[in-house]
PDB file of C-alpha atoms in Angstrom:
ATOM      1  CA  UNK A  12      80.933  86.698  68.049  1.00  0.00           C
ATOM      2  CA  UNK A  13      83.930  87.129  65.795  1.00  0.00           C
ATOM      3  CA  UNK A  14      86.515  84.984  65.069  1.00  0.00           C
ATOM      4  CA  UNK A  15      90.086  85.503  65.250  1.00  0.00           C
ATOM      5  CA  UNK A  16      93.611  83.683  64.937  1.00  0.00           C
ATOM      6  CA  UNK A  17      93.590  80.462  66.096  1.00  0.00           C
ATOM      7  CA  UNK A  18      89.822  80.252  66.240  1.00  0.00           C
ATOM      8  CA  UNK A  19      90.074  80.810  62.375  1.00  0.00           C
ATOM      9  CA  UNK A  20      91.478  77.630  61.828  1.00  0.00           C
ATOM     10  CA  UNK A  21      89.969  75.609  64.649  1.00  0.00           C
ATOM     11  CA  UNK A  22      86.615  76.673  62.403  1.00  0.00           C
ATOM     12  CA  UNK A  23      88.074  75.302  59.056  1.00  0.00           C
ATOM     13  CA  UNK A  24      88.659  72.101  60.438  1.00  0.00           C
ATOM     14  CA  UNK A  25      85.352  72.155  61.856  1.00  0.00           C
ATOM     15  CA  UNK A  26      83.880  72.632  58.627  1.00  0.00           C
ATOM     16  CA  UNK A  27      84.964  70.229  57.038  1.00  0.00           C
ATOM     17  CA  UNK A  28      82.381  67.940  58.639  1.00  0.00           C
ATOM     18  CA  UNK A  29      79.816  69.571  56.546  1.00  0.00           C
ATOM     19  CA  UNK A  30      81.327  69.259  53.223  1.00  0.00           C
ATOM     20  CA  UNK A  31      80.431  69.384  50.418  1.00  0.00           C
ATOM     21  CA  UNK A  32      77.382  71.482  51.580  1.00  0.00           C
ATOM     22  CA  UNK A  33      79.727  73.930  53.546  1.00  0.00           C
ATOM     23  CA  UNK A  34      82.158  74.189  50.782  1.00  0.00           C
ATOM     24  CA  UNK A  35      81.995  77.299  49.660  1.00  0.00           C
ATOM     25  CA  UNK A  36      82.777  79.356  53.272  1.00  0.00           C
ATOM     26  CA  UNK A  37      85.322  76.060  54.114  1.00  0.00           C
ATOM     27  CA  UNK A  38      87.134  77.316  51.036  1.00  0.00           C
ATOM     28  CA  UNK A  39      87.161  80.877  52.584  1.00  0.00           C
ATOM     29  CA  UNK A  40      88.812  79.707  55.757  1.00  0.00           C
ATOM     30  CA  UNK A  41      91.205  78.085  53.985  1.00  0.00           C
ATOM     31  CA  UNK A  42      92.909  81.087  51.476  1.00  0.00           C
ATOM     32  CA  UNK A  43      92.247  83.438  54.743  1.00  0.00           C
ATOM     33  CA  UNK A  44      94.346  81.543  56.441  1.00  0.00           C
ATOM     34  CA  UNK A  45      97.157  80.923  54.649  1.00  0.00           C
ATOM     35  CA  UNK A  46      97.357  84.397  52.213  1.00  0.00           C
ATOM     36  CA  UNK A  47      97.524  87.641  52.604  1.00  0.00           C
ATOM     37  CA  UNK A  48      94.019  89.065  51.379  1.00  0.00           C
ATOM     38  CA  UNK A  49      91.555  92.111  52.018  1.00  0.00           C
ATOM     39  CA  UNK A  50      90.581  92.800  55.413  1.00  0.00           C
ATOM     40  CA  UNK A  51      87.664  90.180  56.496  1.00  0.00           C
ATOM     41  CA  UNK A  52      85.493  90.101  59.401  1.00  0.00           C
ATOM     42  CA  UNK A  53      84.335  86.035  60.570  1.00  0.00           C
ATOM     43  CA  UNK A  54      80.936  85.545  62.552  1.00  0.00           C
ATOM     44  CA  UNK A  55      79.524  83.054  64.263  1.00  0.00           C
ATOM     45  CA  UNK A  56      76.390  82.503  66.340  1.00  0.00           C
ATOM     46  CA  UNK A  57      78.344  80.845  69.214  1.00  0.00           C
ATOM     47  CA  UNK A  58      81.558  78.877  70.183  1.00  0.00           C
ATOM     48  CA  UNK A  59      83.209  76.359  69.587  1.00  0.00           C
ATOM     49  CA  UNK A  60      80.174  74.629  68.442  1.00  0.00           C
ATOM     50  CA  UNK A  61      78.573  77.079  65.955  1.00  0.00           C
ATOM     51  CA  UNK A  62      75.278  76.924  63.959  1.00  0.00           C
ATOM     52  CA  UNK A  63      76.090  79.969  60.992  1.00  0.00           C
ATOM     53  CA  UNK A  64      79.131  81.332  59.798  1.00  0.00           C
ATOM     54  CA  UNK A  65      79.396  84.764  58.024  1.00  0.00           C
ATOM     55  CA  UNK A  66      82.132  85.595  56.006  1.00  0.00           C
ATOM     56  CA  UNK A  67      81.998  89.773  55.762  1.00  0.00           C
ATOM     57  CA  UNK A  68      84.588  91.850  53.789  1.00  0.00           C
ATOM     58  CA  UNK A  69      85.411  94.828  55.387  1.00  0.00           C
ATOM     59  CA  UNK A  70      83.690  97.768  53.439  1.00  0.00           C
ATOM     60  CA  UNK A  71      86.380 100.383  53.367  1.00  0.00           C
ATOM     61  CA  UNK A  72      85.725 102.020  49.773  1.00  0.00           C
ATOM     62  CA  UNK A  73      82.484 101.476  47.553  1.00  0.00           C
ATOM     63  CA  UNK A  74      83.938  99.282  45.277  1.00  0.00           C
ATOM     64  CA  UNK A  75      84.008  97.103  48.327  1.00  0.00           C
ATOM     65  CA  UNK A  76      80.267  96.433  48.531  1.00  0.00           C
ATOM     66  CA  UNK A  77      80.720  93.872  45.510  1.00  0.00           C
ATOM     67  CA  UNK A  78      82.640  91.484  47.405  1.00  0.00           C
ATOM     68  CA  UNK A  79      80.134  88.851  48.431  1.00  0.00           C
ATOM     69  CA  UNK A  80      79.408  87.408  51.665  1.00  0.00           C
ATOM     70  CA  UNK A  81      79.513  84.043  52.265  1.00  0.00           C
ATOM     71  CA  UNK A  82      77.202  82.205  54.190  1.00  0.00           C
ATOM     72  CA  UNK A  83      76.975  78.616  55.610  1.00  0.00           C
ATOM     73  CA  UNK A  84      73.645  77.786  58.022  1.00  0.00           C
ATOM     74  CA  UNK A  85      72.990  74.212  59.697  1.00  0.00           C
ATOM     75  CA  UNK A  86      69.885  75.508  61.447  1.00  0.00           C
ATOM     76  CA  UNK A  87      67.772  77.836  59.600  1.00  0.00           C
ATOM     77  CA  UNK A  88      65.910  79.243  62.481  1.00  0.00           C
ATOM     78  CA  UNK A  89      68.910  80.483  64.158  1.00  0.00           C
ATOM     79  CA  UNK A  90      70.105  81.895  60.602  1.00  0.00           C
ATOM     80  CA  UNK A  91      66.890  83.666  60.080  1.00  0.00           C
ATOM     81  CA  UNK A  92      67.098  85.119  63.786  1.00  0.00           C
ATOM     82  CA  UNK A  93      70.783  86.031  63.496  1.00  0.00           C
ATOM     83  CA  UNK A  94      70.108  88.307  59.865  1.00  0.00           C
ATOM     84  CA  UNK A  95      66.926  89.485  61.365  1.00  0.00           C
ATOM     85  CA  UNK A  96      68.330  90.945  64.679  1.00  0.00           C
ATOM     86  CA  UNK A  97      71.602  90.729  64.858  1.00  0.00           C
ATOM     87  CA  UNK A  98      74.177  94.020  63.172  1.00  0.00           C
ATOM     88  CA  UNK A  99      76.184  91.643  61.032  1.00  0.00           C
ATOM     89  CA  UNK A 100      74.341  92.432  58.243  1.00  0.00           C
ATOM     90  CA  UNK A 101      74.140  96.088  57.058  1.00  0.00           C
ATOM     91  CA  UNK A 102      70.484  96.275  55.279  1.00  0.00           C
ATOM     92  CA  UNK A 103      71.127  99.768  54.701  1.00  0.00           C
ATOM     93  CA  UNK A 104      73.619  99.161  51.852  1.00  0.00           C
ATOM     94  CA  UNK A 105      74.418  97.042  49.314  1.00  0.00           C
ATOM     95  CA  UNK A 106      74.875  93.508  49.891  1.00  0.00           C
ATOM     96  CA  UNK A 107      75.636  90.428  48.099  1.00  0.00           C
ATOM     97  CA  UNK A 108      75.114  87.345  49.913  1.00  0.00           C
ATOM     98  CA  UNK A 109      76.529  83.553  48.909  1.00  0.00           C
ATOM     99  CA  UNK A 110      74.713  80.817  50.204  1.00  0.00           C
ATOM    100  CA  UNK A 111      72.949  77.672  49.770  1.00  0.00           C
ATOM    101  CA  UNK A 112      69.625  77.974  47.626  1.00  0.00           C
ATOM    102  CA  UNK A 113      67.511  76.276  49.840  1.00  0.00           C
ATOM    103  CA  UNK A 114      68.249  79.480  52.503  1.00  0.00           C
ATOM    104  CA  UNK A 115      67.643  82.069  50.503  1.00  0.00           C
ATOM    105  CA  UNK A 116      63.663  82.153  51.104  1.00  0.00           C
ATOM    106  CA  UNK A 117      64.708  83.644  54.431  1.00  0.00           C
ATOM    107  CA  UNK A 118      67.091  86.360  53.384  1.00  0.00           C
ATOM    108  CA  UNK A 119      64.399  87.341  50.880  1.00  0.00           C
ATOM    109  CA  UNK A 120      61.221  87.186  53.703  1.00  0.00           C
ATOM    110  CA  UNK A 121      64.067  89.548  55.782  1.00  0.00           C
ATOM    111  CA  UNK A 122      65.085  91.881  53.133  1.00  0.00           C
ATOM    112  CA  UNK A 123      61.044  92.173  52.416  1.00  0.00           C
ATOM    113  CA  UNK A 124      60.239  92.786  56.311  1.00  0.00           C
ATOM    114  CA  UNK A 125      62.751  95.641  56.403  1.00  0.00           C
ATOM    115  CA  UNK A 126      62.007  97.904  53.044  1.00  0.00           C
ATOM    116  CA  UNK A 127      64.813  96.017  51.015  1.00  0.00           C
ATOM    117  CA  UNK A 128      64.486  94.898  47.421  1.00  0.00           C
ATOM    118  CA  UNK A 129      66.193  91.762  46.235  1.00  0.00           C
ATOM    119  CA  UNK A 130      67.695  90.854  42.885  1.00  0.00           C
ATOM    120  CA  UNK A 131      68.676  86.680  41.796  1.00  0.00           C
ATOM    121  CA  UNK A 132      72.379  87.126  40.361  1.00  0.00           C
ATOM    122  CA  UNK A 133      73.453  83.756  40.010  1.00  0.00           C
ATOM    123  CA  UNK A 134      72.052  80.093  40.526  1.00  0.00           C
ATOM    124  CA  UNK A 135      75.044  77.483  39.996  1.00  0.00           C
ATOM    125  CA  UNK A 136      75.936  73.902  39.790  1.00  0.00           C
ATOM    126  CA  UNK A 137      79.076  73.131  42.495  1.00  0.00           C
ATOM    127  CA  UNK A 138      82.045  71.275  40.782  1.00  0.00           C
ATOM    128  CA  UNK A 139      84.771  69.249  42.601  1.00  0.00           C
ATOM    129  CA  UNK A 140      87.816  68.127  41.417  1.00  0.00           C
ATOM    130  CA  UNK A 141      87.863  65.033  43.857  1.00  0.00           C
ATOM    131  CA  UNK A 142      91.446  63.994  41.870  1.00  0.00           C
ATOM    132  CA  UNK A 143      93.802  65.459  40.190  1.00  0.00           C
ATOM    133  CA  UNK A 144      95.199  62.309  38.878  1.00  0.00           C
ATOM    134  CA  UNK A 145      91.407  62.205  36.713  1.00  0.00           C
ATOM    135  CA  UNK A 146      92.592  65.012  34.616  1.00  0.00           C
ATOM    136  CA  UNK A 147      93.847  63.773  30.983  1.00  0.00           C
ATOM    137  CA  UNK A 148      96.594  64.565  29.536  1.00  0.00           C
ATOM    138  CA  UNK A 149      96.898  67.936  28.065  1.00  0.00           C
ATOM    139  CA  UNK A 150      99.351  68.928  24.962  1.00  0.00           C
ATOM    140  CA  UNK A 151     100.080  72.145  25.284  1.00  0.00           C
ATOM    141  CA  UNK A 152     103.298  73.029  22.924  1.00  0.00           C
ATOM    142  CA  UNK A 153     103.906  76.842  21.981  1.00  0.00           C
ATOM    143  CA  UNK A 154     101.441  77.554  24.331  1.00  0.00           C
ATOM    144  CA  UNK A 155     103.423  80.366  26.915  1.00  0.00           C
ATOM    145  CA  UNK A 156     101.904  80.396  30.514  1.00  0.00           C
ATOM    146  CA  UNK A 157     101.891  83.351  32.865  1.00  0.00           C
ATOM    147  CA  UNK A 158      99.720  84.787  36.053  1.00  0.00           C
ATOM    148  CA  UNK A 159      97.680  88.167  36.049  1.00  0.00           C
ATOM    149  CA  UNK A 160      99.149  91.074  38.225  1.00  0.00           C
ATOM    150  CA  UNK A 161      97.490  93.896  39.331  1.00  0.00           C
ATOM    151  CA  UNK A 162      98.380  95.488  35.908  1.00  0.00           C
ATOM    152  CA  UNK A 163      95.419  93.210  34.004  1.00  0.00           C
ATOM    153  CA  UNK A 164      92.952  94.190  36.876  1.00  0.00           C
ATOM    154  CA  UNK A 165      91.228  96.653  33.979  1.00  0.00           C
ATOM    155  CA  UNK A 166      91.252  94.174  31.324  1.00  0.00           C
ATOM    156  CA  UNK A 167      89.596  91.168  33.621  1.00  0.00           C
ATOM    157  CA  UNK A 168      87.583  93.825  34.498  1.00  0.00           C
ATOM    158  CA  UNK A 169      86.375  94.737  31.392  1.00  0.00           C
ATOM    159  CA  UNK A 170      85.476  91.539  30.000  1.00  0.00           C
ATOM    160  CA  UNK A 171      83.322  89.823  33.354  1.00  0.00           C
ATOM    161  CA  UNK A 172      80.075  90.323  32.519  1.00  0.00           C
ATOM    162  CA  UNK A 173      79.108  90.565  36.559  1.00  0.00           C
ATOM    163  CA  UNK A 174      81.616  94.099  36.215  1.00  0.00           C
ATOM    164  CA  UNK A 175      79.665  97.161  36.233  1.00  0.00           C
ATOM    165  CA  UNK A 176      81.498 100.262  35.573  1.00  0.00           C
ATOM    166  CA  UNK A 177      84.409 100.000  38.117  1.00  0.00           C
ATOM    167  CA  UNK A 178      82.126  98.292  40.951  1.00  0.00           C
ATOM    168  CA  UNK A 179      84.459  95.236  40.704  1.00  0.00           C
ATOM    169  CA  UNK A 180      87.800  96.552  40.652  1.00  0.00           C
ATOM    170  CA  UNK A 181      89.080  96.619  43.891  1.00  0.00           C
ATOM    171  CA  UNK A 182      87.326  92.576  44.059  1.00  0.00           C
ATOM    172  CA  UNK A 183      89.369  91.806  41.103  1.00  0.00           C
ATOM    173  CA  UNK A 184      92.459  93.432  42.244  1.00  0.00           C
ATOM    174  CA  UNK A 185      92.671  91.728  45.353  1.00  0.00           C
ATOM    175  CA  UNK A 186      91.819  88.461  43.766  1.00  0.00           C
ATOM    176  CA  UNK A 187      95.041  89.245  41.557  1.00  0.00           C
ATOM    177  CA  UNK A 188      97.225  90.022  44.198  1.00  0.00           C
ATOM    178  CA  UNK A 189      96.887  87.769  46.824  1.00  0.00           C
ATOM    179  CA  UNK A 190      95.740  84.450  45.042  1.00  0.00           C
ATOM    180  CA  UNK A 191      96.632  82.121  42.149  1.00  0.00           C
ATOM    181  CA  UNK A 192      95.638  82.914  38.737  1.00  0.00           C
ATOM    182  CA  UNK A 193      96.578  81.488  35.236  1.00  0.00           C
ATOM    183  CA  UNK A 194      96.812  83.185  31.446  1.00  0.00           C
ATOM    184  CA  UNK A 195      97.743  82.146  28.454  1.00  0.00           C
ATOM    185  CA  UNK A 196     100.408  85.044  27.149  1.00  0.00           C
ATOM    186  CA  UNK A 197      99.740  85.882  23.157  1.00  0.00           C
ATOM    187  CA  UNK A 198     103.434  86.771  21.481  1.00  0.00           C
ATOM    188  CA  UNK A 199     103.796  90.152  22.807  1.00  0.00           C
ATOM    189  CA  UNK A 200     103.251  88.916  25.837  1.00  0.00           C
ATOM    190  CA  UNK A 201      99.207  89.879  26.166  1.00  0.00           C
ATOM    191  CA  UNK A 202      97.239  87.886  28.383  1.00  0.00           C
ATOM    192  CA  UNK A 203      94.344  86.783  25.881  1.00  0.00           C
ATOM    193  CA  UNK A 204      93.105  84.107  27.970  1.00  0.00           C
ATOM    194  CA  UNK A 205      92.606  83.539  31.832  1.00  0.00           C
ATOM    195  CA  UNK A 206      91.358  81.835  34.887  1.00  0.00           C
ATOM    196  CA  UNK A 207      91.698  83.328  38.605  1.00  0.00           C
ATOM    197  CA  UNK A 208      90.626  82.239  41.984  1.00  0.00           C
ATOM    198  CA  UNK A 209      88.071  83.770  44.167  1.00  0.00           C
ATOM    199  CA  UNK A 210      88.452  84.703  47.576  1.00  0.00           C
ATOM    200  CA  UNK A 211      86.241  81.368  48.073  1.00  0.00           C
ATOM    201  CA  UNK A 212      89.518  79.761  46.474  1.00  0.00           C
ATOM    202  CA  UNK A 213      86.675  78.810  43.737  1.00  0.00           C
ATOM    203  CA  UNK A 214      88.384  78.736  40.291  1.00  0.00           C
ATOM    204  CA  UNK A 215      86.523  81.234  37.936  1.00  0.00           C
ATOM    205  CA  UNK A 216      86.229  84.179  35.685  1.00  0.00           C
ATOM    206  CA  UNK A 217      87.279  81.873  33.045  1.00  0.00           C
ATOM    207  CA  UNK A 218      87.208  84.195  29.647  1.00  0.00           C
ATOM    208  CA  UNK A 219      89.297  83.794  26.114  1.00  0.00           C
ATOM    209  CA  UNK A 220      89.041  86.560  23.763  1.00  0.00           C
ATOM    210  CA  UNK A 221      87.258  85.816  20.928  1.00  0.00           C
ATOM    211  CA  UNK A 222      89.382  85.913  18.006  1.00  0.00           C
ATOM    212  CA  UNK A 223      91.855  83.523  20.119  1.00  0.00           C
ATOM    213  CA  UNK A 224      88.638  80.647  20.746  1.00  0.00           C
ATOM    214  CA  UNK A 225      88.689  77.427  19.569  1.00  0.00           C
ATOM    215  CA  UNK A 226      92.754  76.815  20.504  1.00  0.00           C
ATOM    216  CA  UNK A 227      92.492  74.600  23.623  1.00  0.00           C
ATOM    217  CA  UNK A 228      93.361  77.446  25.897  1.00  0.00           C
ATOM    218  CA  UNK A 229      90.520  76.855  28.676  1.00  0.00           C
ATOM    219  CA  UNK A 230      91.702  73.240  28.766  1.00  0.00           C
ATOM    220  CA  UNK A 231      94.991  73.923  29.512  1.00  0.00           C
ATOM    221  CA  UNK A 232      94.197  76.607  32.403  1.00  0.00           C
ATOM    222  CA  UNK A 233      91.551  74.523  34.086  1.00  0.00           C
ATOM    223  CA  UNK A 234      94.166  71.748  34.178  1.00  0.00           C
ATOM    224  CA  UNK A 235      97.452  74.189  35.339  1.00  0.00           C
ATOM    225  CA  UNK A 236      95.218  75.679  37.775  1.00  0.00           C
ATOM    226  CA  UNK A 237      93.988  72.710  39.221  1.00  0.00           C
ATOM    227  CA  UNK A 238      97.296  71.423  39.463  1.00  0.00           C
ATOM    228  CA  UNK A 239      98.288  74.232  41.306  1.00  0.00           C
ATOM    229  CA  UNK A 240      95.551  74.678  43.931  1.00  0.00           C
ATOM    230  CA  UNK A 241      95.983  70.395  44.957  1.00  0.00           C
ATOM    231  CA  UNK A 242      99.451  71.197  45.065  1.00  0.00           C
ATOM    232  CA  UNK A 243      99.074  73.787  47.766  1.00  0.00           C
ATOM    233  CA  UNK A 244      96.895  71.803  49.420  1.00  0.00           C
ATOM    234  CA  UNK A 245      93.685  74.081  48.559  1.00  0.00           C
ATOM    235  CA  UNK A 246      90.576  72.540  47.735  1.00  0.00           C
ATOM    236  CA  UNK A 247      89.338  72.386  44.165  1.00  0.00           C
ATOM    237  CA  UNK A 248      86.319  72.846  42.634  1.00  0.00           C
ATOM    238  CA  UNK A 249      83.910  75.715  40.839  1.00  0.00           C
ATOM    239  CA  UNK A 250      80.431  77.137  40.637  1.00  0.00           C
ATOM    240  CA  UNK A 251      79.413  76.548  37.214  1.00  0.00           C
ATOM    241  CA  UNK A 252      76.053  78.833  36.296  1.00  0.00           C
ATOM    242  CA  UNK A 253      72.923  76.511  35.594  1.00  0.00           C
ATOM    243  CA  UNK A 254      72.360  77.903  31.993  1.00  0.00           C
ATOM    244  CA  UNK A 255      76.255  77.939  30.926  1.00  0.00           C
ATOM    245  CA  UNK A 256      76.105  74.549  29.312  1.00  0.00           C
ATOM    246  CA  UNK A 257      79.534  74.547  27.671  1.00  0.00           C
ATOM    247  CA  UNK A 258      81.331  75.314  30.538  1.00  0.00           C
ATOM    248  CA  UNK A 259      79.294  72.468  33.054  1.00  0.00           C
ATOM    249  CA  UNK A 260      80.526  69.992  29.684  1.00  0.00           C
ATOM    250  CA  UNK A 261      83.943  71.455  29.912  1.00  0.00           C
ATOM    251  CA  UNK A 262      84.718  71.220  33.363  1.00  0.00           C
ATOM    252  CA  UNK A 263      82.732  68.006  33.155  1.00  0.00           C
ATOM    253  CA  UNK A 264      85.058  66.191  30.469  1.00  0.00           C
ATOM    254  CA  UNK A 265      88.041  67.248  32.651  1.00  0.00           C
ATOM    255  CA  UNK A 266      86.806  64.996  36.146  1.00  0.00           C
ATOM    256  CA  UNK A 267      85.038  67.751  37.931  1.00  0.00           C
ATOM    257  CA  UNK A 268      81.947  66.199  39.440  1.00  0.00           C
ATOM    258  CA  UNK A 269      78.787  67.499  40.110  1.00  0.00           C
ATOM    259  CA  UNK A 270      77.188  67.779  43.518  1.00  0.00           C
ATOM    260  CA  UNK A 271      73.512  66.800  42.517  1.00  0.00           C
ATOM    261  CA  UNK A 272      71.609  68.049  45.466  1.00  0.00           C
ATOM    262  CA  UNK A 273      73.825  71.682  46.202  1.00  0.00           C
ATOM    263  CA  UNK A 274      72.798  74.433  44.372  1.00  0.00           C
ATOM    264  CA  UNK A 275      74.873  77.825  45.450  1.00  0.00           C
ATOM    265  CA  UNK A 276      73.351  81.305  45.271  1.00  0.00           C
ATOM    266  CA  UNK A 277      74.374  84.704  45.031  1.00  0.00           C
ATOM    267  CA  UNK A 278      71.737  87.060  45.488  1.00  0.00           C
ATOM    268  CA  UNK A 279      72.062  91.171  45.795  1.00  0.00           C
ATOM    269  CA  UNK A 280      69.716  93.293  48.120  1.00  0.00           C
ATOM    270  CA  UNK A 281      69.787  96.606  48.350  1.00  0.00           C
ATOM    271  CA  UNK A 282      67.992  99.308  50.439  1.00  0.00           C
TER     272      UNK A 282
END
C-alpha cells in the first residue's frame, strides 16, 4: 500500500527503531516531509506495522530513472516476495536500487529470474555525525561561503563522476532546489568547491576543482554543512565509497563514525 500525509510521518518515527540499519530511507522520510522535493511514491508491505519500505521517485522524464530507490527490509522473505510479485518495481526499465548489502543477493536472484542484467555501482561505508559539538574548530578567514542554485546544476553535473551525459540533471537539479547545499565562492563569485545533500538528506557530491586543492575547502563545507543539517534538526551522516580512502580519513578526522557492520549499496538493473 502507499503511504500518504500523516502516515508519512507516523513511518519516520517508526523507523527510527531500526537505526542505524534503516538510516538511509529514515533520512528520506525526514527531507520528504519537511521540503518541497520531486514527486515520490512511499510503499509498504502492510500497516501500521510494516516489514519493507520503498522509496520510488516518480518517473516523469528519462532523466528521472537515475534517481535511486531506497530500500529498507526487516524480513527478507517478504522483501524477496514483494520485488518478485508485486508492480512496485518496474523491471522493464531502468532502475537503481539503495539498500543494505546483505539484501542485494535477492534483487540480483530476481533481476536474473526475469531477463534483467545487473551492474554493482557503489559499495560504501555509512558515516554519522553522532555530535556536532565533536567537530574542531575550523579557521576559515577570506574564505566566502554561498549555496548552489539551479544555475550550477551543469557544472555539478559535469564534474560527478556517477553523471553520464545529462542522465543526472534533473537528480541534481532537484537536489539544488529543494535541499541544503554549501560552496566555497572563488573572487568572481564562481563556485569552485561544493557539498550538497541527497534526497536521502546524505551529505555528498563533495568535489574541489583541482587547481583550488590543498586550501582547506572540504573541511570547512563538511563542518558548515553539518552545522546546518543538526540545526534543522536533520540527521547527519554520509556514505563514504569503500575504496575512497581520503575521504573515509577526512570525514573520519572531523567525528563522523563508522557503522562497522552496515554496508549500503546501490546497484543498477536494467532490462
Amino acid at each position: 500500500m502507499e503511504l500518504t500525509g500523516e502516515q508519512l510521518k507516523m513511518a519516520e518515527t517508526q523507523l527510527k527503531r531500526y537505526l542505524p540499519r534503516s538510516q538511509q530511507v529514515y533520512g528520506y522520510l525526514v527531507l520528504r516531509n519537511r521540503v518541497r522535493s520531486d514527486p515520490v511514491r512511499v510503499f509498504v508491505d502492510r500497516w501500521p506495522e510494516f516489514n519493507v519500505i520503498v522509496c520510488k521517485p516518480q518517473y516523469e522524464q528519462k532523466g528521472d530513472l537515475f534517481k535511486d530507490i531506497p530500500v529498507f527490509a526487516i524480513d527478507e522473505a517478504i522483501l524477496e516476495d514483494i520485488i518478485r510479485k508485486s508492480n512496485v518495481l518496474d523491471w522493464t526499465q531502468l532502475i537503481c536500487i539503495g539498500i543494505n548489502l546483505r539484501h542485494i543477493e535477492i534483487f540480483k536472484a530476481v533481476a536474473s529470474e526475469k531477463g534483467v542484467s545487473s551492474s554493482q555501482l557503489a559499495v560504501c561505508h555509512m558515516m554519522i555525525l553522532k555530535d556536532v559539538s565533536n567537530l574542531p574548530s575550523i579557521d576559515s578567514p577570506g574564505i566566502s561561503l554561498s549555496s548552489l542554485d539551479e544555475s550550477h546544476v551543469g557544472l555539478v553535473n559535469q564534474m560527478w563522476k556517477f553523471a553520464k551525459n545529462k542522465e543526472a540533471v534533473r537528480m541534481i537539479r532537484n537536489m539544488l532546489a529543494n535541499f541544503p547545499s554549501c560552496c566555497v565562492l572563488d573572487a568572481e563569485g564562481k563556485p569552485v568547491s561544493w557539498i550538497l545533500t541527497y534526497a536521502t538528506c546524505a551529505m555528498g557530491i563533495l568535489y574541489t576543482l583541482p587547481e583550488h586543492r590543498g586550501k582547506g575547502y572540504a573541511k570547512v563545507l563538511i563542518s558548515t554543512m553539518a552545522k546546518r543539517l543538526h540545526a534543522q534538526g536533520y540527521p547527519v551522516y554520509c556514505f563514504i565509497e569503500e575504496e575512497n580512502e581520503t575521504s573515509y580519513k577526512l570525514f573520519k578526522n572531523l567525528g563522523f563514525t563508522q557503522e562497522p557492520s552496515h554496508r549500503e549499496a546501490w546497484f543498477g538493473f536494467n532490462d
